[in-house]
Amino acid sequence: DGGITQSPKYLFRKEGQNVTLSCEQNLNHDAMYWYRQDPGQGLRLIYYSQIVNDFQKGDIAEGYSVSREKKESFPLTVTSAQKNPTAFYLCASSIDRIDRANEQFFGPGTRLTVL
Amino acid sequence: AQSVTQLDSQVPVFEEAPVELRCNYSSSVSVYLFWYVQYPNQGLQLLLKYLSGSTLVKGINGFEAEFNKSQTSFHLRKPSVHISDTAEYFCAVSGGSNYKLTFGKGTLLTVNP
C-alpha cells in the first residue's frame, strides 16, 4: 500500500530535550510538508520541501528543524527552543509543490506531549 | 494573501438530518478549494476539491460542495448524515503564486442518535 507513515504515534519529552519525529512516504512525491495542529487552530505550516536537499520555512518554523536527505523521508526535530511544543504534528506530501491543484496526502500524525 | 473562515466551530445534528458546513475564503486571484475530514487522532483525508468547471462538486461519503465565486463561499453539504460522519472538517484554499494550502480552523460535526 502506498502512503505516508509517521512514528511514533505518541511521544513524550522532557523540557529541554530535542526530539525527532519521523515521516516516510512511498508515493514517489516530490513535495513534503510538516504541519502543527492545536485545538481550534486548524493546521499551521512549519516547514516544506520541494526536492531532496532543499527545504523552506513555513509560518511557524522557529524552534524546529528539518532535513531532506532522501526523497522518501522528511524528519522533523523539535528543539528545546520551541516554547510550547505540545501539539499534534502532521506530515503531508504532494506530487509537487508548484501545481496548486495538487492534493496533499496526510500521515496519521504524532502527538507530542512535553512533561 | 489568502484566508479561510469556517463560520461554525461546532455543528451538532441528529442522525439522518441534512447538514451544511460553511466556508468563506478571501483571495485576490483565482483559487482552488478543498474540504478535508479528520477522524479523532488521525490524519486528514480529502473529501472533495474544486479546481474548475462545474461549481457543484461531489466527493466521497455522499458529501458535496458548491463553489460560489460572487459570495466567495464553498459550503459543504450532505443530505442525510450518519453517526460515522462525526469528525472535524477543514476547508482549505490554494491560490495565486503562493504555493500555500491555507486551512480554516475547522468545524467539529457531531452526529447524535
Short mmCIF file of C-alpha atoms in Angstrom, two decimals:
data_model
loop_
_atom_site.label_atom_id
_atom_site.label_comp_id
_atom_site.label_asym_id
_atom_site.label_seq_id
_atom_site.Cartn_x
_atom_site.Cartn_y
_atom_site.Cartn_z
CA ASP A 1 0.00 0.00 0.00
CA GLY A 2 1.22 3.46 -0.87
CA GLY A 3 1.02 6.07 1.79
CA ILE A 4 2.67 8.13 4.49
CA THR A 5 3.84 6.73 7.79
CA GLN A 6 4.67 8.74 10.90
CA SER A 7 6.33 7.43 14.00
CA PRO A 8 5.92 7.31 16.85
CA LYS A 9 2.18 7.83 17.27
CA TYR A 10 2.66 9.22 20.78
CA LEU A 11 5.81 10.87 22.08
CA PHE A 12 6.65 12.26 25.47
CA ARG A 13 9.51 14.66 26.03
CA LYS A 14 11.00 16.35 29.00
CA GLU A 15 11.55 20.08 28.86
CA GLY A 16 14.91 20.98 27.40
CA GLN A 17 15.20 17.88 25.24
CA ASN A 18 15.28 17.75 21.47
CA VAL A 19 13.08 15.13 19.83
CA THR A 20 12.79 13.92 16.22
CA LEU A 21 9.55 12.91 14.54
CA SER A 22 9.76 10.54 11.60
CA CYS A 23 7.88 10.87 8.30
CA GLU A 24 8.26 8.44 5.41
CA GLN A 25 6.32 8.24 2.14
CA ASN A 26 6.32 5.68 -0.67
CA LEU A 27 4.14 7.69 -3.04
CA ASN A 28 7.13 8.95 -5.03
CA HIS A 29 6.04 12.50 -4.25
CA ASP A 30 8.49 15.35 -4.64
CA ALA A 31 7.00 17.73 -2.08
CA MET A 32 6.65 17.12 1.64
CA TYR A 33 5.26 19.26 4.44
CA TRP A 34 5.09 19.46 8.22
CA TYR A 35 2.10 20.98 9.97
CA ARG A 36 1.31 21.64 13.58
CA GLN A 37 -2.29 21.28 14.80
CA ASP A 38 -3.57 22.79 18.03
CA PRO A 39 -7.20 22.55 19.20
CA GLY A 40 -9.36 25.12 17.44
CA GLN A 41 -6.42 26.49 15.43
CA GLY A 42 -6.50 24.48 12.23
CA LEU A 43 -3.21 23.49 10.63
CA ARG A 44 -0.16 25.73 10.53
CA LEU A 45 2.76 25.08 8.22
CA ILE A 46 6.15 24.55 9.88
CA TYR A 47 8.46 23.57 7.00
CA TYR A 48 8.14 22.28 3.49
CA SER A 49 10.47 20.67 0.98
CA GLN A 50 10.10 20.54 -2.78
CA ILE A 51 13.09 18.37 -3.60
CA VAL A 52 15.87 16.48 -1.92
CA ASN A 53 18.36 18.68 -0.06
CA ASP A 54 16.04 21.66 -0.22
CA PHE A 55 13.56 22.94 2.35
CA GLN A 56 11.92 26.22 3.26
CA LYS A 57 10.44 27.74 6.39
CA GLY A 58 6.71 27.91 6.74
CA ASP A 59 4.70 30.20 9.00
CA ILE A 60 5.91 28.88 12.37
CA ALA A 61 9.44 27.50 11.83
CA GLU A 62 11.03 28.89 14.99
CA GLY A 63 12.20 26.12 17.30
CA TYR A 64 12.01 23.44 14.60
CA SER A 65 14.47 21.98 12.12
CA VAL A 66 14.18 19.53 9.23
CA SER A 67 16.30 17.63 6.74
CA ARG A 68 15.56 16.09 3.36
CA GLU A 69 18.41 13.73 2.51
CA LYS A 70 16.15 11.22 0.76
CA LYS A 71 13.04 11.71 -1.35
CA GLU A 72 11.06 9.35 0.89
CA SER A 73 11.98 10.87 4.24
CA PHE A 74 11.39 14.26 5.89
CA PRO A 75 12.13 14.12 9.63
CA LEU A 76 11.21 17.00 11.92
CA THR A 77 13.24 17.89 15.01
CA VAL A 78 11.51 19.81 17.76
CA THR A 79 14.26 21.62 19.61
CA SER A 80 14.40 22.93 23.14
CA ALA A 81 13.99 26.42 21.66
CA GLN A 82 10.36 25.68 20.80
CA LYS A 83 8.48 27.35 23.64
CA ASN A 84 5.26 25.37 23.50
CA PRO A 85 5.85 22.11 21.63
CA THR A 86 2.90 20.10 22.93
CA ALA A 87 0.72 19.57 19.84
CA PHE A 88 -0.37 17.13 17.15
CA TYR A 89 2.09 17.04 14.24
CA LEU A 90 1.05 16.07 10.75
CA CYS A 91 3.26 15.24 7.80
CA ALA A 92 1.93 15.51 4.27
CA SER A 93 3.14 15.07 0.71
CA SER A 94 2.06 16.07 -2.77
CA ILE A 95 3.23 15.21 -6.26
CA ASP A 96 4.95 18.56 -6.47
CA ARG A 97 4.66 21.97 -4.91
CA ILE A 98 4.29 24.08 -7.98
CA ASP A 99 0.89 22.83 -9.06
CA ARG A 100 -1.55 24.45 -6.68
CA ALA A 101 -4.23 21.94 -7.64
CA ASN A 102 -2.27 19.08 -6.18
CA GLU A 103 -3.92 17.24 -3.38
CA GLN A 104 -1.88 16.84 -0.22
CA PHE A 105 -1.85 13.39 1.34
CA PHE A 106 -1.52 13.21 5.10
CA GLY A 107 0.07 10.80 7.51
CA PRO A 108 -1.66 9.62 10.71
CA GLY A 109 0.12 12.15 12.91
CA THR A 110 2.32 12.17 16.00
CA ARG A 111 1.03 13.54 19.28
CA LEU A 112 3.88 15.17 21.20
CA THR A 113 3.50 15.93 24.89
CA VAL A 114 6.08 17.83 26.89
CA LEU A 115 6.16 16.79 30.52
CA ALA B 1 -2.74 36.91 0.99
CA GLN B 2 -5.46 34.34 1.21
CA SER B 3 -7.56 33.32 4.17
CA VAL B 4 -10.31 30.88 5.06
CA THR B 5 -13.12 31.35 7.54
CA GLN B 6 -15.18 28.45 8.75
CA LEU B 7 -18.19 30.10 10.26
CA ASP B 8 -19.12 27.42 12.78
CA SER B 9 -16.66 25.80 15.15
CA GLN B 10 -19.17 23.12 16.16
CA VAL B 11 -22.27 21.73 14.43
CA PRO B 12 -24.41 19.19 16.28
CA VAL B 13 -27.06 17.34 14.27
CA PHE B 14 -29.24 14.29 14.60
CA GLU B 15 -28.68 11.19 12.52
CA GLU B 16 -30.36 11.27 9.08
CA ALA B 17 -30.72 15.06 9.18
CA PRO B 18 -29.16 17.24 6.49
CA VAL B 19 -26.10 19.30 7.29
CA GLU B 20 -24.25 22.28 5.85
CA LEU B 21 -20.77 23.30 6.96
CA ARG B 22 -19.95 26.83 5.89
CA CYS B 23 -16.69 28.08 4.44
CA ASN B 24 -15.79 31.51 3.12
CA TYR B 25 -12.47 32.47 1.62
CA SER B 26 -10.66 35.60 0.56
CA SER B 27 -8.16 35.80 -2.24
CA SER B 28 -7.24 38.35 -4.87
CA VAL B 29 -6.71 35.67 -7.50
CA SER B 30 -8.43 32.56 -8.72
CA VAL B 31 -8.36 29.74 -6.23
CA TYR B 32 -8.54 26.04 -5.78
CA LEU B 33 -10.69 24.87 -2.87
CA PHE B 34 -10.60 21.72 -0.79
CA TRP B 35 -12.51 20.04 2.00
CA TYR B 36 -10.70 17.57 4.25
CA VAL B 37 -12.07 15.35 7.03
CA GLN B 38 -10.21 14.32 10.16
CA TYR B 39 -11.42 11.49 12.39
CA PRO B 40 -10.19 11.54 16.02
CA ASN B 41 -6.44 11.12 16.39
CA GLN B 42 -5.95 10.56 12.68
CA GLY B 43 -4.57 12.45 9.72
CA LEU B 44 -6.62 14.36 7.17
CA GLN B 45 -8.39 12.75 4.23
CA LEU B 46 -9.55 14.62 1.14
CA LEU B 47 -13.34 14.75 0.76
CA LEU B 48 -13.52 16.79 -2.43
CA LYS B 49 -11.89 19.63 -4.34
CA TYR B 50 -12.87 22.38 -6.74
CA LEU B 51 -10.36 23.19 -9.46
CA SER B 52 -12.51 24.49 -12.33
CA GLY B 53 -15.63 23.71 -14.31
CA SER B 54 -18.91 22.78 -12.65
CA THR B 55 -19.46 24.68 -9.43
CA LEU B 56 -21.13 21.69 -7.79
CA VAL B 57 -18.52 19.19 -6.70
CA LYS B 58 -19.28 15.71 -5.46
CA GLY B 59 -16.96 13.91 -3.10
CA ILE B 60 -16.67 10.76 -1.08
CA ASN B 61 -19.13 9.52 1.56
CA GLY B 62 -22.07 11.36 -0.05
CA PHE B 63 -20.71 14.87 0.53
CA GLU B 64 -20.92 17.66 -1.99
CA ALA B 65 -19.91 21.31 -2.08
CA GLU B 66 -20.85 24.31 -4.16
CA PHE B 67 -18.39 26.95 -5.27
CA ASN B 68 -19.91 30.43 -5.30
CA LYS B 69 -17.47 32.96 -6.68
CA SER B 70 -19.64 36.03 -6.07
CA GLN B 71 -20.09 35.12 -2.42
CA THR B 72 -16.57 33.67 -2.09
CA SER B 73 -18.01 30.59 -0.46
CA PHE B 74 -17.50 26.85 -0.68
CA HIS B 75 -20.07 25.29 1.64
CA LEU B 76 -20.10 21.54 2.29
CA ARG B 77 -23.39 19.65 2.38
CA LYS B 78 -24.77 16.20 2.97
CA PRO B 79 -28.49 15.40 2.69
CA SER B 80 -28.54 12.73 5.41
CA VAL B 81 -25.74 12.22 7.93
CA HIS B 82 -24.70 9.09 9.78
CA ILE B 83 -23.11 8.60 13.17
CA SER B 84 -19.90 7.71 11.35
CA ASP B 85 -19.73 11.24 9.88
CA THR B 86 -18.78 12.57 13.31
CA ALA B 87 -15.40 14.19 12.68
CA GLU B 88 -13.68 17.52 12.19
CA TYR B 89 -13.92 19.10 8.76
CA PHE B 90 -11.41 21.54 7.33
CA CYS B 91 -11.83 23.88 4.40
CA ALA B 92 -8.63 24.89 2.59
CA VAL B 93 -7.68 27.22 -0.25
CA SER B 94 -4.73 27.38 -2.63
CA GLY B 95 -4.27 30.32 -4.97
CA GLY B 96 -2.03 32.74 -6.79
CA SER B 97 1.73 32.42 -6.92
CA ASN B 98 1.67 31.37 -3.30
CA TYR B 99 2.09 27.64 -3.15
CA LYS B 100 0.49 27.51 0.28
CA LEU B 101 -2.54 25.49 1.24
CA THR B 102 -4.27 27.70 3.81
CA PHE B 103 -6.61 25.92 6.21
CA GLY B 104 -9.60 27.13 8.15
CA LYS B 105 -9.79 26.43 11.85
CA GLY B 106 -12.13 23.51 11.39
CA THR B 107 -15.73 22.59 12.15
CA LEU B 108 -16.49 19.75 14.52
CA LEU B 109 -19.52 17.86 13.24
CA THR B 110 -21.19 15.73 15.89
CA VAL B 111 -23.96 13.39 14.76
CA ASN B 112 -26.23 12.27 17.56
CA PRO B 113 -28.57 9.24 17.51
#
